[in-house]
């Protein structure tokens, strides 16, 4: 619900019209009724705040209905190889985001991915990248502030634009983390970085 509300509020702030909002249960498997109803509104975009398994089913059923002229989008919870595996070609054209994308061409990302793959014989996921950035941010902070806990806390709070493999990291006045997200689109049943129009 929070993801949906955040999207709706942000979309309205940017001038978008929200034509309809429909809820479903995690246990639902048949979305054809809801999709048929939504199709009647003639939206340009369907934003589905779900996990990859529901999105895969929704995308397949949308395609089966012949409703291919609407864009699909959703939160970072969709970024999973399982979405591609379950959804197949029906998820092509879907837009989402990720905190970490191992195919990001930025040098710091590729250096991290290469080192991780050499050591662990697998591709790093979001959790490995966040842990790596956290350790590097803490080490950088200790270099600046020393080992006093209060000094570390205040130095961390001042962080602005720390470059990590998950993007630039900063903190708000409330000490919430602010991060970049990679904007992704699925083409040929593969996630790629969205380059804009």
PDB file of C-alpha atoms in Angstrom:
ATOM      1  CA  UNK A   1       0.000   0.000   0.000  1.00  0.00           C
ATOM      2  CA  UNK A   2       2.831   2.410   0.841  1.00  0.00           C
ATOM      3  CA  UNK A   3       4.440   1.871  -2.586  1.00  0.00           C
ATOM      4  CA  UNK A   4       1.127   2.504  -4.333  1.00  0.00           C
ATOM      5  CA  UNK A   5       0.471   5.655  -2.294  1.00  0.00           C
ATOM      6  CA  UNK A   6       3.955   6.978  -2.949  1.00  0.00           C
ATOM      7  CA  UNK A   7       3.541   6.401  -6.691  1.00  0.00           C
ATOM      8  CA  UNK A   8       0.066   7.969  -6.816  1.00  0.00           C
ATOM      9  CA  UNK A   9       1.148  11.052  -4.850  1.00  0.00           C
ATOM     10  CA  UNK A  10       4.325  11.530  -6.915  1.00  0.00           C
ATOM     11  CA  UNK A  11       2.460  10.995 -10.202  1.00  0.00           C
ATOM     12  CA  UNK A  12      -0.169  13.581  -9.231  1.00  0.00           C
ATOM     13  CA  UNK A  13       2.553  16.068  -8.249  1.00  0.00           C
ATOM     14  CA  UNK A  14       4.017  15.643 -11.742  1.00  0.00           C
ATOM     15  CA  UNK A  15       0.639  16.302 -13.356  1.00  0.00           C
ATOM     16  CA  UNK A  16      -0.485  12.765 -14.182  1.00  0.00           C
ATOM     17  CA  UNK A  17      -4.125  11.744 -14.011  1.00  0.00           C
ATOM     18  CA  UNK A  18      -4.799   8.617 -11.968  1.00  0.00           C
ATOM     19  CA  UNK A  19      -7.694   6.964 -13.776  1.00  0.00           C
ATOM     20  CA  UNK A  20      -8.278   4.032 -11.423  1.00  0.00           C
ATOM     21  CA  UNK A  21      -6.784   2.003  -8.620  1.00  0.00           C
ATOM     22  CA  UNK A  22      -7.536  -1.675  -8.057  1.00  0.00           C
ATOM     23  CA  UNK A  23      -6.380  -3.920  -5.229  1.00  0.00           C
ATOM     24  CA  UNK A  24      -5.613  -7.629  -5.312  1.00  0.00           C
ATOM     25  CA  UNK A  25      -4.516 -10.311  -2.892  1.00  0.00           C
ATOM     26  CA  UNK A  26      -1.135 -12.028  -3.020  1.00  0.00           C
ATOM     27  CA  UNK A  27      -2.967 -15.309  -3.469  1.00  0.00           C
ATOM     28  CA  UNK A  28      -4.832 -14.135  -6.598  1.00  0.00           C
ATOM     29  CA  UNK A  29      -3.954 -15.955  -9.804  1.00  0.00           C
ATOM     30  CA  UNK A  30      -6.579 -14.674 -12.251  1.00  0.00           C
ATOM     31  CA  UNK A  31      -6.314 -10.975 -13.068  1.00  0.00           C
ATOM     32  CA  UNK A  32      -8.329 -10.971 -16.309  1.00  0.00           C
ATOM     33  CA  UNK A  33     -11.409  -9.333 -14.714  1.00  0.00           C
ATOM     34  CA  UNK A  34      -9.399  -6.480 -13.214  1.00  0.00           C
ATOM     35  CA  UNK A  35      -7.362  -6.059 -16.400  1.00  0.00           C
ATOM     36  CA  UNK A  36     -10.527  -5.936 -18.524  1.00  0.00           C
ATOM     37  CA  UNK A  37     -11.981  -3.282 -16.205  1.00  0.00           C
ATOM     38  CA  UNK A  38      -8.778  -1.216 -16.273  1.00  0.00           C
ATOM     39  CA  UNK A  39      -8.540  -1.493 -20.054  1.00  0.00           C
ATOM     40  CA  UNK A  40     -11.874   0.322 -20.271  1.00  0.00           C
ATOM     41  CA  UNK A  41     -10.230   3.432 -18.803  1.00  0.00           C
ATOM     42  CA  UNK A  42      -7.720   3.487 -21.702  1.00  0.00           C
ATOM     43  CA  UNK A  43      -4.654   4.252 -19.546  1.00  0.00           C
ATOM     44  CA  UNK A  44      -1.216   4.902 -20.982  1.00  0.00           C
ATOM     45  CA  UNK A  45       0.502   3.131 -18.065  1.00  0.00           C
ATOM     46  CA  UNK A  46      -0.251   0.397 -15.559  1.00  0.00           C
ATOM     47  CA  UNK A  47       1.804   0.740 -12.389  1.00  0.00           C
ATOM     48  CA  UNK A  48       1.737  -2.572 -10.528  1.00  0.00           C
ATOM     49  CA  UNK A  49       3.247  -2.376  -7.006  1.00  0.00           C
ATOM     50  CA  UNK A  50       3.811  -6.105  -6.647  1.00  0.00           C
ATOM     51  CA  UNK A  51       6.403  -8.805  -6.442  1.00  0.00           C
ATOM     52  CA  UNK A  52       7.802 -10.390  -9.607  1.00  0.00           C
ATOM     53  CA  UNK A  53       5.512 -13.454  -9.538  1.00  0.00           C
ATOM     54  CA  UNK A  54       2.283 -11.407  -9.595  1.00  0.00           C
ATOM     55  CA  UNK A  55       3.674  -9.088 -12.270  1.00  0.00           C
ATOM     56  CA  UNK A  56       4.621 -12.052 -14.456  1.00  0.00           C
ATOM     57  CA  UNK A  57       1.061 -13.418 -14.226  1.00  0.00           C
ATOM     58  CA  UNK A  58      -0.469  -9.993 -14.868  1.00  0.00           C
ATOM     59  CA  UNK A  59       1.794  -9.401 -17.888  1.00  0.00           C
ATOM     60  CA  UNK A  60       0.943 -12.805 -19.378  1.00  0.00           C
ATOM     61  CA  UNK A  61      -2.790 -12.314 -18.882  1.00  0.00           C
ATOM     62  CA  UNK A  62      -2.635  -8.762 -20.293  1.00  0.00           C
ATOM     63  CA  UNK A  63      -0.878 -10.155 -23.364  1.00  0.00           C
ATOM     64  CA  UNK A  64      -3.447 -12.965 -23.689  1.00  0.00           C
ATOM     65  CA  UNK A  65      -6.192 -10.313 -23.689  1.00  0.00           C
ATOM     66  CA  UNK A  66      -4.377  -8.615 -26.589  1.00  0.00           C
ATOM     67  CA  UNK A  67      -3.806  -5.470 -24.536  1.00  0.00           C
ATOM     68  CA  UNK A  68      -0.295  -4.672 -25.665  1.00  0.00           C
ATOM     69  CA  UNK A  69      -0.539  -0.902 -26.166  1.00  0.00           C
ATOM     70  CA  UNK A  70      -0.234  -0.030 -22.453  1.00  0.00           C
ATOM     71  CA  UNK A  71       3.098   0.455 -20.684  1.00  0.00           C
ATOM     72  CA  UNK A  72       3.866  -1.613 -17.609  1.00  0.00           C
ATOM     73  CA  UNK A  73       5.859  -0.300 -14.674  1.00  0.00           C
ATOM     74  CA  UNK A  74       6.499  -1.215 -11.073  1.00  0.00           C
ATOM     75  CA  UNK A  75       8.855  -0.912  -8.105  1.00  0.00           C
ATOM     76  CA  UNK A  76      12.278  -2.440  -7.553  1.00  0.00           C
ATOM     77  CA  UNK A  77      10.674  -5.608  -6.168  1.00  0.00           C
ATOM     78  CA  UNK A  78      10.228  -6.616  -9.819  1.00  0.00           C
ATOM     79  CA  UNK A  79      13.969  -6.681 -10.478  1.00  0.00           C
ATOM     80  CA  UNK A  80      14.580 -10.410 -10.403  1.00  0.00           C
ATOM     81  CA  UNK A  81      15.670 -13.052 -12.913  1.00  0.00           C
ATOM     82  CA  UNK A  82      12.508 -14.893 -11.849  1.00  0.00           C
ATOM     83  CA  UNK A  83      10.370 -12.175 -13.476  1.00  0.00           C
ATOM     84  CA  UNK A  84      12.081 -12.893 -16.788  1.00  0.00           C
ATOM     85  CA  UNK A  85      11.866 -16.657 -16.274  1.00  0.00           C
ATOM     86  CA  UNK A  86       8.142 -16.677 -15.421  1.00  0.00           C
ATOM     87  CA  UNK A  87       6.990 -13.767 -17.586  1.00  0.00           C
ATOM     88  CA  UNK A  88       9.024 -14.476 -20.719  1.00  0.00           C
ATOM     89  CA  UNK A  89       8.336 -12.132 -23.625  1.00  0.00           C
ATOM     90  CA  UNK A  90       5.179 -10.783 -21.955  1.00  0.00           C
ATOM     91  CA  UNK A  91       7.343  -8.601 -19.672  1.00  0.00           C
ATOM     92  CA  UNK A  92       9.261  -6.983 -22.541  1.00  0.00           C
ATOM     93  CA  UNK A  93       8.904  -3.207 -22.308  1.00  0.00           C
ATOM     94  CA  UNK A  94       8.316  -3.222 -18.538  1.00  0.00           C
ATOM     95  CA  UNK A  95       9.977  -0.373 -16.607  1.00  0.00           C
ATOM     96  CA  UNK A  96      11.356  -0.760 -13.098  1.00  0.00           C
ATOM     97  CA  UNK A  97      14.319   0.258 -10.973  1.00  0.00           C
ATOM     98  CA  UNK A  98      17.099  -1.280  -8.946  1.00  0.00           C
ATOM     99  CA  UNK A  99      19.387  -0.072  -6.188  1.00  0.00           C
ATOM    100  CA  UNK A 100      22.162  -2.115  -7.793  1.00  0.00           C
ATOM    101  CA  UNK A 101      22.533  -3.367 -11.362  1.00  0.00           C
ATOM    102  CA  UNK A 102      25.608  -5.540 -12.041  1.00  0.00           C
ATOM    103  CA  UNK A 103      25.655  -4.572 -15.741  1.00  0.00           C
ATOM    104  CA  UNK A 104      25.903  -0.872 -14.894  1.00  0.00           C
ATOM    105  CA  UNK A 105      28.899   0.317 -16.952  1.00  0.00           C
ATOM    106  CA  UNK A 106      30.231   2.683 -14.272  1.00  0.00           C
ATOM    107  CA  UNK A 107      33.874   1.718 -13.528  1.00  0.00           C
ATOM    108  CA  UNK A 108      33.340   1.330  -9.773  1.00  0.00           C
ATOM    109  CA  UNK A 109      30.497  -1.121 -10.417  1.00  0.00           C
ATOM    110  CA  UNK A 110      32.446  -3.185 -12.936  1.00  0.00           C
ATOM    111  CA  UNK A 111      35.500  -3.327 -10.643  1.00  0.00           C
ATOM    112  CA  UNK A 112      33.300  -4.556  -7.771  1.00  0.00           C
ATOM    113  CA  UNK A 113      31.473  -7.121  -9.936  1.00  0.00           C
ATOM    114  CA  UNK A 114      34.742  -8.488 -11.334  1.00  0.00           C
ATOM    115  CA  UNK A 115      36.333  -8.822  -7.888  1.00  0.00           C
ATOM    116  CA  UNK A 116      33.212 -10.396  -6.407  1.00  0.00           C
ATOM    117  CA  UNK A 117      32.842 -12.903  -9.241  1.00  0.00           C
ATOM    118  CA  UNK A 118      36.517 -13.879  -9.016  1.00  0.00           C
ATOM    119  CA  UNK A 119      36.242 -14.485  -5.266  1.00  0.00           C
ATOM    120  CA  UNK A 120      32.759 -15.998  -4.939  1.00  0.00           C
ATOM    121  CA  UNK A 121      32.149 -17.453  -8.441  1.00  0.00           C
ATOM    122  CA  UNK A 122      28.740 -15.753  -8.623  1.00  0.00           C
ATOM    123  CA  UNK A 123      27.340 -12.362  -9.572  1.00  0.00           C
ATOM    124  CA  UNK A 124      26.782  -9.982  -6.651  1.00  0.00           C
ATOM    125  CA  UNK A 125      23.220  -9.082  -5.771  1.00  0.00           C
ATOM    126  CA  UNK A 126      21.759  -5.946  -4.206  1.00  0.00           C
ATOM    127  CA  UNK A 127      22.540  -7.120  -0.663  1.00  0.00           C
ATOM    128  CA  UNK A 128      26.219  -7.706  -1.447  1.00  0.00           C
ATOM    129  CA  UNK A 129      26.436  -4.256  -3.061  1.00  0.00           C
ATOM    130  CA  UNK A 130      24.743  -2.503  -0.135  1.00  0.00           C
ATOM    131  CA  UNK A 131      27.035  -4.281   2.343  1.00  0.00           C
ATOM    132  CA  UNK A 132      30.080  -3.319   0.260  1.00  0.00           C
ATOM    133  CA  UNK A 133      29.002   0.328   0.139  1.00  0.00           C
ATOM    134  CA  UNK A 134      28.219   0.328   3.866  1.00  0.00           C
ATOM    135  CA  UNK A 135      31.661  -1.006   4.751  1.00  0.00           C
ATOM    136  CA  UNK A 136      33.396   1.480   2.435  1.00  0.00           C
ATOM    137  CA  UNK A 137      31.334   4.401   3.743  1.00  0.00           C
ATOM    138  CA  UNK A 138      32.128   3.449   7.330  1.00  0.00           C
ATOM    139  CA  UNK A 139      35.853   3.071   6.550  1.00  0.00           C
ATOM    140  CA  UNK A 140      35.884   6.467   4.815  1.00  0.00           C
ATOM    141  CA  UNK A 141      34.082   8.033   7.785  1.00  0.00           C
ATOM    142  CA  UNK A 142      36.534   6.530  10.299  1.00  0.00           C
ATOM    143  CA  UNK A 143      39.453   7.876   8.228  1.00  0.00           C
ATOM    144  CA  UNK A 144      37.921  11.353   8.526  1.00  0.00           C
ATOM    145  CA  UNK A 145      36.561  11.263  12.085  1.00  0.00           C
ATOM    146  CA  UNK A 146      38.592   8.676  13.972  1.00  0.00           C
ATOM    147  CA  UNK A 147      37.101   5.883  16.045  1.00  0.00           C
ATOM    148  CA  UNK A 148      34.997   7.869  18.525  1.00  0.00           C
ATOM    149  CA  UNK A 149      31.378   6.689  18.138  1.00  0.00           C
ATOM    150  CA  UNK A 150      29.836  10.180  18.356  1.00  0.00           C
ATOM    151  CA  UNK A 151      32.348  11.572  15.875  1.00  0.00           C
ATOM    152  CA  UNK A 152      31.549   8.721  13.455  1.00  0.00           C
ATOM    153  CA  UNK A 153      27.823   9.358  13.845  1.00  0.00           C
ATOM    154  CA  UNK A 154      28.131  13.073  13.103  1.00  0.00           C
ATOM    155  CA  UNK A 155      30.533  12.531  10.222  1.00  0.00           C
ATOM    156  CA  UNK A 156      28.159   9.958   8.662  1.00  0.00           C
ATOM    157  CA  UNK A 157      25.286  12.438   8.982  1.00  0.00           C
ATOM    158  CA  UNK A 158      27.284  14.943   6.905  1.00  0.00           C
ATOM    159  CA  UNK A 159      27.695  12.472   4.027  1.00  0.00           C
ATOM    160  CA  UNK A 160      26.838  14.014   0.673  1.00  0.00           C
ATOM    161  CA  UNK A 161      27.389  12.337  -2.688  1.00  0.00           C
ATOM    162  CA  UNK A 162      29.528   9.424  -1.462  1.00  0.00           C
ATOM    163  CA  UNK A 163      30.126   7.408  -4.636  1.00  0.00           C
ATOM    164  CA  UNK A 164      29.374   3.739  -4.139  1.00  0.00           C
ATOM    165  CA  UNK A 165      28.513   0.806  -6.354  1.00  0.00           C
ATOM    166  CA  UNK A 166      24.839   1.487  -5.585  1.00  0.00           C
ATOM    167  CA  UNK A 167      25.245   5.102  -6.725  1.00  0.00           C
ATOM    168  CA  UNK A 168      25.706   8.342  -4.832  1.00  0.00           C
ATOM    169  CA  UNK A 169      24.814   8.124  -1.151  1.00  0.00           C
ATOM    170  CA  UNK A 170      23.690  10.972   1.099  1.00  0.00           C
ATOM    171  CA  UNK A 171      21.633  11.370   4.266  1.00  0.00           C
ATOM    172  CA  UNK A 172      18.695  13.646   5.057  1.00  0.00           C
ATOM    173  CA  UNK A 173      18.533  15.778   8.193  1.00  0.00           C
ATOM    174  CA  UNK A 174      16.515  12.924   9.717  1.00  0.00           C
ATOM    175  CA  UNK A 175      19.430  10.614   8.830  1.00  0.00           C
ATOM    176  CA  UNK A 176      17.463   8.650   6.253  1.00  0.00           C
ATOM    177  CA  UNK A 177      19.620   7.399   3.406  1.00  0.00           C
ATOM    178  CA  UNK A 178      19.181   8.914  -0.052  1.00  0.00           C
ATOM    179  CA  UNK A 179      20.395   6.754  -2.937  1.00  0.00           C
ATOM    180  CA  UNK A 180      20.400   6.743  -6.679  1.00  0.00           C
ATOM    181  CA  UNK A 181      18.366   4.095  -8.444  1.00  0.00           C
ATOM    182  CA  UNK A 182      19.153   2.535 -11.801  1.00  0.00           C
ATOM    183  CA  UNK A 183      16.190   2.918 -14.143  1.00  0.00           C
ATOM    184  CA  UNK A 184      15.695  -0.324 -16.055  1.00  0.00           C
ATOM    185  CA  UNK A 185      13.585  -1.593 -18.917  1.00  0.00           C
ATOM    186  CA  UNK A 186      13.187  -5.148 -20.161  1.00  0.00           C
ATOM    187  CA  UNK A 187      14.157  -5.749 -23.792  1.00  0.00           C
ATOM    188  CA  UNK A 188      14.478  -9.182 -25.369  1.00  0.00           C
ATOM    189  CA  UNK A 189      13.680 -10.725 -21.970  1.00  0.00           C
ATOM    190  CA  UNK A 190      16.686  -8.996 -20.386  1.00  0.00           C
ATOM    191  CA  UNK A 191      17.050  -6.067 -17.990  1.00  0.00           C
ATOM    192  CA  UNK A 192      18.952  -3.127 -19.462  1.00  0.00           C
ATOM    193  CA  UNK A 193      19.551   0.433 -18.279  1.00  0.00           C
ATOM    194  CA  UNK A 194      16.833   2.741 -19.549  1.00  0.00           C
ATOM    195  CA  UNK A 195      18.474   5.487 -21.592  1.00  0.00           C
ATOM    196  CA  UNK A 196      15.449   7.769 -21.919  1.00  0.00           C
ATOM    197  CA  UNK A 197      13.496   8.571 -25.028  1.00  0.00           C
TER     198      UNK A 197
END
